[in-house]
Amino acid sequence: MQRSAATPVRPSRRDRPDRTGPGHRLGTKWAAVPLAALCLAISSAGHATGDPYPSFPPDQNQLPQLPAEPQLYDLLPIPVPAEDPWYDDPADLDSYAPGQIIRSRTVQTRLLGLPFPVHTEQLLFRSNDVHDNPIATATSVIVPGIPWSGGPRPVVSFQEAIDATDSSCNPSYTLQTGTMKEAALAVYWLAQGFAINIADFDGKFNTFNTYDEGKMVLDSLRAMKNSALGLTDSGIALYGYSGGGSGSIRAAELRESYAPDVRLLGTAVGGFPADLRAQARYAIAQQPGLTGASNFTMWLGFAALSREFPDQFDAAELLTPEGQAIVADMRSRCVYTIAAAGAYRPISAYFQPGKSLETAPGVVEVLANQSLGHHIPDSPIFWWHGIWDELIPASAVLPTVNDYWNRGADLRFYTMPLPEHLVNAVAGWPPAVAWTSAVLRGLPPGDRFKADIPLPN
């Protein structure tokens, strides 16, 4: 079953976190609640309301059911996207062209809860989902109060690692609340006078690691060009790490065929799976030591992909009742609690007898179709990956890197000889900032190179 334009699949009210409990916004009761109150709620939260998870085997993650971030966001005076009519689709959505603006507004950007002195315009625009049905999603365009001369102001298209299953985790919302987890990384680009485009590239339904992420990134840039912000002719560089790298590299792959009108000067990315089949084989199984944290990526992937591909990723068909309960709970969360609840909890332990992702009809085909390499970017690429990344193994990355290289991609790739996913994010960010800043200022991207540590035979 594919989603049609006439029947968009939106999580029903019963599938989203409870909005009627003690945390629900009643009148103006929560209008003055500061960020400190939210932090206190997070730090003191115990079991969520409702039935807790069943008991787990002693060698697995033993966390109880955690409160979902959307429930905590209800403490804030800014309505979440599911309750904000600004995000609603127009009745004639299919009549809009990809990248056409539906509506816009000016919002206050906050960093760690504090107002940040920039102009932020949010644009709701039309894009296409993975089945080429029309969808509406948002982008936030941030322009610093620093004059720019000598040509159009350059733009960094910053893809955050959203990695979530609820629209309240998207940056168009978290930029307003001050809880966007990567917001501080954008400051160096803003200080140089560059504008920043931050798309909700997983859409309001929160897809994950699929090619419609690239479409939404590119259409967000079309919307930015169509706005009155003076960025129509700007040169653009894409940036993203982990889940953000997934959206950025898919946009780079699709630019030539999907959005040749987007002037892309380069893409800096790292820390994402290129071959989803290899990633799934790694993440579904019990792993030793720190690598066991990778188990959460498969729960996230299953919950998100079941929205785009419900027939293939059918929890009722593939998983035990306990596994179905976990997937249901994962469908309205941000990355923080998905990671905490899914780490050291291999999904392979919850397959029904005789079932697996490898043997489920259509699953491997979906993963193959959404893996990278179907297109080769026609613009420069700067790509790094941690050789000891516990979440994304090199085996899910290096074969695609070699394929890019052999097919003539304008590639600069290196493996970071450091352990741990977040360590590699921090270590790779300064070179990525330096490279994107250079290409945005018109400097050459540098020679191609591939400085990787080969996989063992």
Short mmCIF file of C-alpha atoms in Angstrom, two decimals:
data_model
loop_
_atom_site.label_atom_id
_atom_site.label_comp_id
_atom_site.label_asym_id
_atom_site.label_seq_id
_atom_site.Cartn_x
_atom_site.Cartn_y
_atom_site.Cartn_z
CA MET A 1 0.00 0.00 0.00
CA GLN A 2 1.43 3.37 -0.98
CA ARG A 3 0.34 6.64 0.54
CA SER A 4 -1.75 8.70 -1.88
CA ALA A 5 -2.13 12.45 -2.11
CA ALA A 6 -5.77 12.17 -1.13
CA THR A 7 -5.15 10.10 1.98
CA PRO A 8 -2.03 11.30 3.79
CA VAL A 9 -0.98 9.07 6.66
CA ARG A 10 -0.87 11.30 9.70
CA PRO A 11 -0.54 9.83 13.17
CA SER A 12 -3.99 9.88 14.70
CA ARG A 13 -4.61 11.55 18.02
CA ARG A 14 -4.60 8.17 19.72
CA ASP A 15 -1.17 7.41 18.20
CA ARG A 16 0.38 10.60 19.56
CA PRO A 17 1.29 11.28 23.21
CA ASP A 18 -1.63 11.99 25.53
CA ARG A 19 -2.55 15.70 25.34
CA THR A 20 -5.25 15.50 28.01
CA GLY A 21 -3.23 14.55 31.09
CA PRO A 22 -1.61 16.74 33.75
CA GLY A 23 0.92 18.16 31.29
CA HIS A 24 -1.68 19.42 28.81
CA ARG A 25 -1.83 23.15 28.09
CA LEU A 26 -4.98 24.51 29.80
CA GLY A 27 -5.82 28.09 28.94
CA THR A 28 -2.84 30.26 29.89
CA LYS A 29 -1.78 28.11 32.83
CA TRP A 30 1.57 27.25 31.25
CA ALA A 31 2.15 30.55 29.45
CA ALA A 32 4.82 31.69 31.92
CA VAL A 33 6.55 28.37 32.49
CA PRO A 34 10.30 28.98 31.95
CA LEU A 35 12.79 26.55 30.47
CA ALA A 36 13.95 25.70 33.99
CA ALA A 37 10.58 24.14 34.68
CA LEU A 38 10.96 21.93 31.63
CA CYS A 39 14.44 20.87 32.76
CA LEU A 40 13.07 20.08 36.21
CA ALA A 41 10.29 18.03 34.64
CA ILE A 42 12.79 16.09 32.57
CA SER A 43 15.15 15.45 35.47
CA SER A 44 12.41 14.35 37.85
CA ALA A 45 10.29 12.35 35.40
CA GLY A 46 9.60 8.77 36.42
CA HIS A 47 7.44 6.18 34.73
CA ALA A 48 5.15 7.49 32.01
CA THR A 49 1.43 7.12 32.47
CA GLY A 50 -0.08 4.00 30.95
CA ASP A 51 1.05 0.41 30.99
CA PRO A 52 4.80 -0.02 31.51
CA TYR A 53 6.87 -2.25 29.30
CA PRO A 54 6.77 -5.94 30.18
CA SER A 55 9.75 -7.49 31.90
CA PHE A 56 12.83 -7.87 29.70
CA PRO A 57 15.47 -10.59 29.70
CA PRO A 58 18.21 -9.87 32.26
CA ASP A 59 20.86 -9.35 29.55
CA GLN A 60 18.90 -6.49 27.95
CA ASN A 61 18.23 -2.84 28.67
CA GLN A 62 16.10 -2.69 31.84
CA LEU A 63 14.83 0.90 31.61
CA PRO A 64 11.12 1.33 32.36
CA GLN A 65 8.87 3.08 29.88
CA LEU A 66 10.14 6.64 29.64
CA PRO A 67 8.07 9.83 29.30
CA ALA A 68 8.04 11.02 25.68
CA GLU A 69 9.55 14.40 24.83
CA PRO A 70 6.27 15.66 23.30
CA GLN A 71 4.60 15.23 26.69
CA LEU A 72 7.29 17.40 28.26
CA TYR A 73 7.02 20.00 25.50
CA ASP A 74 3.40 20.49 26.51
CA LEU A 75 4.76 22.46 29.48
CA LEU A 76 5.89 25.20 27.09
CA PRO A 77 3.64 28.01 25.80
CA ILE A 78 4.53 27.36 22.12
CA PRO A 79 2.10 24.82 20.59
CA VAL A 80 3.65 21.67 19.13
CA PRO A 81 3.27 21.27 15.35
CA ALA A 82 0.47 18.70 15.67
CA GLU A 83 -1.60 21.37 17.46
CA ASP A 84 -0.44 24.42 15.48
CA PRO A 85 -2.70 25.19 12.48
CA TRP A 86 0.19 26.98 10.74
CA TYR A 87 1.47 23.53 9.71
CA ASP A 88 -1.84 22.35 8.22
CA ASP A 89 -1.93 21.28 4.59
CA PRO A 90 -3.92 23.49 2.21
CA ALA A 91 -6.89 21.79 0.59
CA ASP A 92 -5.26 22.17 -2.83
CA LEU A 93 -1.75 21.01 -1.88
CA ASP A 94 -1.31 19.03 -5.08
CA SER A 95 -1.70 22.25 -7.12
CA TYR A 96 1.46 23.72 -5.57
CA ALA A 97 4.80 23.22 -7.29
CA PRO A 98 7.65 21.57 -5.34
CA GLY A 99 9.30 24.30 -3.29
CA GLN A 100 6.35 26.69 -3.60
CA ILE A 101 5.63 28.56 -0.37
CA ILE A 102 2.26 27.85 1.25
CA ARG A 103 2.59 30.36 4.09
CA SER A 104 5.30 32.08 6.11
CA ARG A 105 5.86 33.69 9.50
CA THR A 106 8.56 35.35 11.57
CA VAL A 107 9.53 33.59 14.80
CA GLN A 108 11.98 34.07 17.65
CA THR A 109 14.97 31.72 17.57
CA ARG A 110 16.25 30.66 20.98
CA LEU A 111 19.54 29.07 21.95
CA LEU A 112 19.41 27.08 25.22
CA GLY A 113 16.10 28.81 25.91
CA LEU A 114 17.51 32.34 25.47
CA PRO A 115 16.43 34.65 22.60
CA PHE A 116 19.10 34.84 19.91
CA PRO A 117 19.57 38.13 17.99
CA VAL A 118 18.85 36.95 14.43
CA HIS A 119 15.97 37.26 11.99
CA THR A 120 14.20 33.93 11.49
CA GLU A 121 11.60 33.38 8.80
CA GLN A 122 9.72 30.09 8.70
CA LEU A 123 8.33 28.83 5.40
CA LEU A 124 5.76 26.08 4.94
CA PHE A 125 6.23 24.63 1.46
CA ARG A 126 5.19 21.75 -0.77
CA SER A 127 7.52 18.81 -1.40
CA ASN A 128 7.15 15.15 -2.40
CA ASP A 129 7.28 12.03 -0.29
CA VAL A 130 9.15 8.83 -1.13
CA HIS A 131 6.24 7.72 -3.34
CA ASP A 132 6.11 11.15 -5.09
CA ASN A 133 2.89 12.19 -3.39
CA PRO A 134 2.65 15.88 -2.39
CA ILE A 135 3.41 16.74 1.21
CA ALA A 136 3.88 19.97 3.15
CA THR A 137 6.77 20.58 5.51
CA ALA A 138 8.63 23.57 6.96
CA THR A 139 12.01 25.23 6.91
CA SER A 140 13.55 27.96 9.07
CA VAL A 141 15.75 30.54 7.36
CA ILE A 142 18.02 32.44 9.76
CA VAL A 143 19.67 35.66 8.63
CA PRO A 144 22.22 37.34 10.91
CA GLY A 145 22.29 41.11 11.34
CA ILE A 146 25.71 41.28 9.68
CA PRO A 147 25.93 43.21 6.39
CA TRP A 148 27.03 41.25 3.32
CA SER A 149 28.50 42.85 0.20
CA GLY A 150 30.11 41.73 -3.02
CA GLY A 151 27.35 39.41 -4.14
CA PRO A 152 24.43 37.36 -2.77
CA ARG A 153 24.74 36.28 0.85
CA PRO A 154 25.87 32.60 0.96
CA VAL A 155 23.70 30.00 2.66
CA VAL A 156 24.54 26.96 4.75
CA SER A 157 21.78 24.36 4.51
CA PHE A 158 22.14 22.79 7.95
CA GLN A 159 20.49 19.40 8.39
CA GLU A 160 20.18 18.52 12.05
CA ALA A 161 20.19 14.86 13.10
CA ILE A 162 16.45 14.86 13.81
CA ASP A 163 16.27 11.05 14.22
CA ALA A 164 12.76 11.17 15.67
CA THR A 165 9.21 9.94 15.16
CA ASP A 166 7.25 12.99 16.33
CA SER A 167 6.94 16.40 14.65
CA SER A 168 7.63 18.20 17.94
CA CYS A 169 11.25 17.05 17.53
CA ASN A 170 11.62 18.93 14.22
CA PRO A 171 13.86 22.02 14.19
CA SER A 172 11.08 24.43 13.17
CA TYR A 173 9.69 23.79 16.66
CA THR A 174 12.84 23.22 18.71
CA LEU A 175 14.46 26.41 17.36
CA GLN A 176 11.58 28.31 18.95
CA THR A 177 11.77 26.51 22.28
CA GLY A 178 15.56 26.62 22.50
CA THR A 179 15.91 22.82 22.57
CA MET A 180 17.43 22.20 19.12
CA LYS A 181 20.36 20.03 20.11
CA GLU A 182 22.75 21.19 17.36
CA ALA A 183 21.84 24.89 17.35
CA ALA A 184 25.17 26.01 18.82
CA LEU A 185 27.03 24.49 15.85
CA ALA A 186 25.44 27.04 13.50
CA VAL A 187 26.84 30.05 15.35
CA TYR A 188 30.23 30.05 13.59
CA TRP A 189 28.60 30.24 10.15
CA LEU A 190 26.25 32.99 11.35
CA ALA A 191 29.20 34.95 12.74
CA GLN A 192 30.70 35.00 9.25
CA GLY A 193 27.52 36.55 7.88
CA PHE A 194 26.18 33.43 6.17
CA ALA A 195 22.46 32.70 6.27
CA ILE A 196 21.35 29.30 7.60
CA ASN A 197 18.54 27.16 6.17
CA ILE A 198 17.32 24.47 8.60
CA ALA A 199 14.69 22.20 7.06
CA ASP A 200 12.24 19.80 8.68
CA PHE A 201 13.62 17.32 6.16
CA ASP A 202 11.94 14.31 7.72
CA GLY A 203 8.54 15.95 7.22
CA LYS A 204 5.67 16.21 9.65
CA PHE A 205 5.34 12.40 9.56
CA ASN A 206 9.04 11.91 10.36
CA THR A 207 10.51 9.52 7.84
CA PHE A 208 14.07 8.26 8.29
CA ASN A 209 16.97 7.50 5.91
CA THR A 210 14.85 7.59 2.75
CA TYR A 211 15.28 9.56 -0.46
CA ASP A 212 12.39 11.91 0.28
CA GLU A 213 14.73 13.50 2.85
CA GLY A 214 16.78 14.78 -0.08
CA LYS A 215 13.66 16.04 -1.85
CA MET A 216 12.57 17.98 1.24
CA VAL A 217 16.03 19.54 1.65
CA LEU A 218 16.10 20.64 -1.99
CA ASP A 219 12.53 21.94 -1.91
CA SER A 220 13.29 23.87 1.29
CA LEU A 221 16.07 25.62 -0.64
CA ARG A 222 13.67 26.35 -3.49
CA ALA A 223 11.27 27.86 -0.94
CA MET A 224 14.11 29.94 0.49
CA LYS A 225 14.94 31.16 -3.04
CA ASN A 226 11.26 31.99 -3.58
CA SER A 227 11.05 34.03 -0.37
CA ALA A 228 11.57 37.79 0.02
CA LEU A 229 14.81 37.32 1.99
CA GLY A 230 17.12 38.21 -0.90
CA LEU A 231 18.67 34.73 -1.20
CA THR A 232 17.43 33.85 -4.70
CA ASP A 233 20.89 33.71 -6.26
CA SER A 234 22.87 32.56 -3.22
CA GLY A 235 25.48 29.85 -3.38
CA ILE A 236 24.64 26.98 -1.02
CA ALA A 237 26.62 24.42 0.97
CA LEU A 238 24.98 21.44 2.66
CA TYR A 239 26.08 20.23 6.09
CA GLY A 240 24.92 17.34 8.26
CA TYR A 241 26.20 14.65 10.59
CA SER A 242 24.55 11.32 11.40
CA GLY A 243 20.85 11.65 10.54
CA GLY A 244 21.60 15.13 9.22
CA GLY A 245 24.24 13.68 6.93
CA SER A 246 21.60 11.32 5.55
CA GLY A 247 19.40 14.21 4.45
CA SER A 248 22.31 16.23 3.09
CA ILE A 249 23.91 13.49 1.00
CA ARG A 250 20.55 12.44 -0.45
CA ALA A 251 19.95 16.04 -1.48
CA ALA A 252 23.39 16.11 -3.12
CA GLU A 253 22.61 12.87 -4.99
CA LEU A 254 19.22 14.14 -6.22
CA ARG A 255 20.14 17.75 -7.09
CA GLU A 256 21.00 17.14 -10.75
CA SER A 257 17.79 15.25 -11.56
CA TYR A 258 15.32 16.74 -9.04
CA ALA A 259 16.37 20.36 -8.46
CA PRO A 260 18.94 21.60 -11.01
CA ASP A 261 17.83 25.16 -10.15
CA VAL A 262 19.49 24.87 -6.70
CA ARG A 263 23.04 26.30 -6.86
CA LEU A 264 24.94 23.78 -4.76
CA LEU A 265 28.64 24.50 -4.18
CA GLY A 266 29.51 21.60 -1.88
CA THR A 267 28.33 19.13 0.76
CA ALA A 268 30.08 18.29 4.05
CA VAL A 269 28.76 15.16 5.77
CA GLY A 270 29.71 12.37 8.16
CA GLY A 271 28.50 9.64 10.46
CA PHE A 272 25.56 8.15 8.53
CA PRO A 273 24.84 4.69 7.10
CA ALA A 274 25.21 4.42 3.34
CA ASP A 275 24.09 0.78 2.92
CA LEU A 276 20.91 0.31 4.96
CA ARG A 277 21.04 -3.47 4.52
CA ALA A 278 24.46 -3.64 6.21
CA GLN A 279 23.27 -1.22 8.89
CA ALA A 280 20.18 -3.32 9.60
CA ARG A 281 22.19 -6.55 9.86
CA TYR A 282 24.47 -4.84 12.38
CA ALA A 283 21.81 -3.09 14.47
CA ILE A 284 19.24 -5.85 14.84
CA ALA A 285 21.58 -8.23 16.67
CA GLN A 286 22.94 -8.20 20.19
CA GLN A 287 26.35 -6.50 20.14
CA PRO A 288 29.09 -6.51 22.80
CA GLY A 289 30.18 -3.52 24.83
CA LEU A 290 29.52 0.00 23.56
CA THR A 291 28.36 -1.30 20.18
CA GLY A 292 25.18 -2.59 21.83
CA ALA A 293 23.96 1.01 21.90
CA SER A 294 23.40 0.67 18.15
CA ASN A 295 20.29 -1.44 18.75
CA PHE A 296 18.17 1.70 19.09
CA THR A 297 18.75 2.66 15.43
CA MET A 298 16.77 -0.36 14.25
CA TRP A 299 13.80 0.40 16.52
CA LEU A 300 13.84 3.98 15.21
CA GLY A 301 14.16 2.75 11.64
CA PHE A 302 11.33 0.24 12.00
CA ALA A 303 8.95 2.76 13.60
CA ALA A 304 9.69 5.40 10.93
CA LEU A 305 9.77 3.12 7.88
CA SER A 306 6.47 1.51 8.88
CA ARG A 307 4.82 4.84 8.04
CA GLU A 308 6.20 4.97 4.51
CA PHE A 309 6.17 1.20 3.88
CA PRO A 310 3.44 -0.26 6.14
CA ASP A 311 3.11 -3.52 4.23
CA GLN A 312 6.81 -4.34 4.48
CA PHE A 313 7.48 -3.05 8.00
CA ASP A 314 4.44 -4.61 9.62
CA ALA A 315 5.00 -5.02 13.34
CA ALA A 316 1.94 -7.25 13.77
CA GLU A 317 3.28 -9.62 11.13
CA LEU A 318 6.95 -9.68 12.16
CA LEU A 319 7.19 -9.01 15.89
CA THR A 320 5.98 -10.57 19.11
CA PRO A 321 3.40 -8.68 21.20
CA GLU A 322 6.27 -7.31 23.31
CA GLY A 323 8.05 -6.08 20.19
CA GLN A 324 4.85 -4.54 18.86
CA ALA A 325 4.44 -2.65 22.14
CA ILE A 326 7.96 -1.22 21.85
CA VAL A 327 7.42 -0.10 18.24
CA ALA A 328 4.10 1.51 19.19
CA ASP A 329 5.80 3.38 22.01
CA MET A 330 8.62 4.49 19.69
CA ARG A 331 6.22 6.19 17.26
CA SER A 332 6.00 9.49 19.18
CA ARG A 333 9.48 10.17 20.54
CA CYS A 334 12.60 12.22 19.93
CA VAL A 335 16.06 10.71 19.63
CA TYR A 336 16.91 11.14 23.33
CA THR A 337 14.41 8.64 24.71
CA ILE A 338 14.43 6.43 21.60
CA ALA A 339 18.17 5.96 22.15
CA ALA A 340 17.79 5.35 25.87
CA ALA A 341 14.94 2.85 25.48
CA GLY A 342 16.30 1.03 22.42
CA ALA A 343 19.97 0.67 23.33
CA TYR A 344 21.03 -2.85 24.34
CA ARG A 345 17.62 -4.16 23.24
CA PRO A 346 18.12 -6.08 19.97
CA ILE A 347 15.03 -6.20 17.81
CA SER A 348 16.02 -9.71 16.71
CA ALA A 349 14.97 -10.94 20.16
CA TYR A 350 11.39 -9.86 19.34
CA PHE A 351 10.82 -11.53 15.98
CA GLN A 352 8.03 -14.04 15.83
CA PRO A 353 9.25 -17.64 15.33
CA GLY A 354 10.58 -18.09 11.82
CA LYS A 355 10.45 -14.35 11.05
CA SER A 356 13.32 -11.97 10.30
CA LEU A 357 13.97 -8.80 8.35
CA GLU A 358 15.96 -10.80 5.80
CA THR A 359 13.05 -13.14 5.04
CA ALA A 360 10.16 -10.66 5.37
CA PRO A 361 8.72 -9.91 1.92
CA GLY A 362 9.93 -6.62 0.51
CA VAL A 363 12.00 -5.44 3.50
CA VAL A 364 15.43 -6.00 1.95
CA GLU A 365 14.21 -4.46 -1.30
CA VAL A 366 13.08 -1.31 0.54
CA LEU A 367 16.42 -1.06 2.32
CA ALA A 368 18.29 -1.53 -0.96
CA ASN A 369 16.18 1.07 -2.77
CA GLN A 370 16.73 3.65 -0.03
CA SER A 371 20.48 3.00 0.33
CA LEU A 372 22.89 5.51 -1.16
CA GLY A 373 24.57 5.25 -4.54
CA HIS A 374 21.58 5.32 -6.89
CA HIS A 375 22.88 8.71 -8.05
CA ILE A 376 26.34 10.23 -7.90
CA PRO A 377 26.46 13.88 -6.68
CA ASP A 378 27.45 16.36 -9.36
CA SER A 379 29.05 18.77 -6.85
CA PRO A 380 32.03 18.52 -4.45
CA ILE A 381 31.73 16.24 -1.40
CA PHE A 382 33.63 16.39 1.90
CA TRP A 383 32.88 13.20 3.88
CA TRP A 384 34.32 11.70 7.05
CA HIS A 385 33.51 8.68 9.17
CA GLY A 386 34.81 7.33 12.46
CA ILE A 387 36.49 4.00 11.88
CA TRP A 388 35.34 2.83 15.35
CA ASP A 389 31.83 4.29 15.26
CA GLU A 390 29.70 2.15 17.59
CA LEU A 391 26.41 3.16 15.92
CA ILE A 392 27.33 3.10 12.23
CA PRO A 393 29.93 0.45 11.35
CA ALA A 394 32.47 1.16 8.63
CA SER A 395 31.11 -1.89 6.77
CA ALA A 396 27.91 0.09 6.13
CA VAL A 397 29.89 3.04 4.72
CA LEU A 398 33.17 2.18 2.98
CA PRO A 399 31.78 0.05 0.11
CA THR A 400 29.62 2.99 -0.95
CA VAL A 401 32.56 5.38 -0.58
CA ASN A 402 34.56 3.15 -2.92
CA ASP A 403 31.64 3.07 -5.35
CA TYR A 404 31.43 6.88 -5.31
CA TRP A 405 35.18 7.07 -5.93
CA ASN A 406 35.21 4.54 -8.76
CA ARG A 407 32.31 6.29 -10.48
CA GLY A 408 34.14 9.62 -10.50
CA ALA A 409 32.50 11.51 -7.63
CA ASP A 410 34.22 14.79 -6.74
CA LEU A 411 35.03 13.29 -3.33
CA ARG A 412 37.25 14.09 -0.35
CA PHE A 413 36.89 11.25 2.16
CA TYR A 414 38.78 10.28 5.29
CA THR A 415 38.27 7.93 8.19
CA MET A 416 38.61 9.51 11.63
CA PRO A 417 40.85 7.33 13.87
CA LEU A 418 38.77 8.05 16.97
CA PRO A 419 36.20 5.99 18.87
CA GLU A 420 32.53 6.82 19.49
CA HIS A 421 29.87 8.44 17.33
CA LEU A 422 29.56 11.80 19.11
CA VAL A 423 33.33 12.19 19.50
CA ASN A 424 33.64 11.91 15.74
CA ALA A 425 30.87 14.47 15.29
CA VAL A 426 32.78 17.01 17.36
CA ALA A 427 36.18 16.20 15.83
CA GLY A 428 34.87 16.39 12.27
CA TRP A 429 32.94 19.63 12.69
CA PRO A 430 35.84 22.17 12.55
CA PRO A 431 37.24 20.82 9.24
CA ALA A 432 33.71 20.73 7.83
CA VAL A 433 33.12 24.36 8.84
CA ALA A 434 36.44 25.44 7.34
CA TRP A 435 35.76 23.61 4.05
CA THR A 436 32.17 24.83 3.63
CA SER A 437 33.22 28.39 4.50
CA ALA A 438 35.91 28.25 1.82
CA VAL A 439 33.67 26.98 -0.97
CA LEU A 440 30.95 29.50 -0.05
CA ARG A 441 33.50 32.28 -0.47
CA GLY A 442 34.40 31.05 -3.92
CA LEU A 443 37.60 29.16 -3.14
CA PRO A 444 38.27 25.84 -4.92
CA PRO A 445 37.13 22.70 -3.04
CA GLY A 446 40.58 21.07 -3.27
CA ASP A 447 41.78 17.90 -4.90
CA ARG A 448 39.97 14.59 -4.67
CA PHE A 449 41.31 12.18 -2.07
CA LYS A 450 40.28 8.97 -0.33
CA ALA A 451 42.19 8.55 2.93
CA ASP A 452 40.35 5.58 4.38
CA ILE A 453 41.47 2.65 6.46
CA PRO A 454 40.48 -0.41 4.37
CA LEU A 455 38.15 -2.98 5.85
CA PRO A 456 39.78 -6.28 6.87
CA ASN A 457 39.33 -9.14 4.43
#
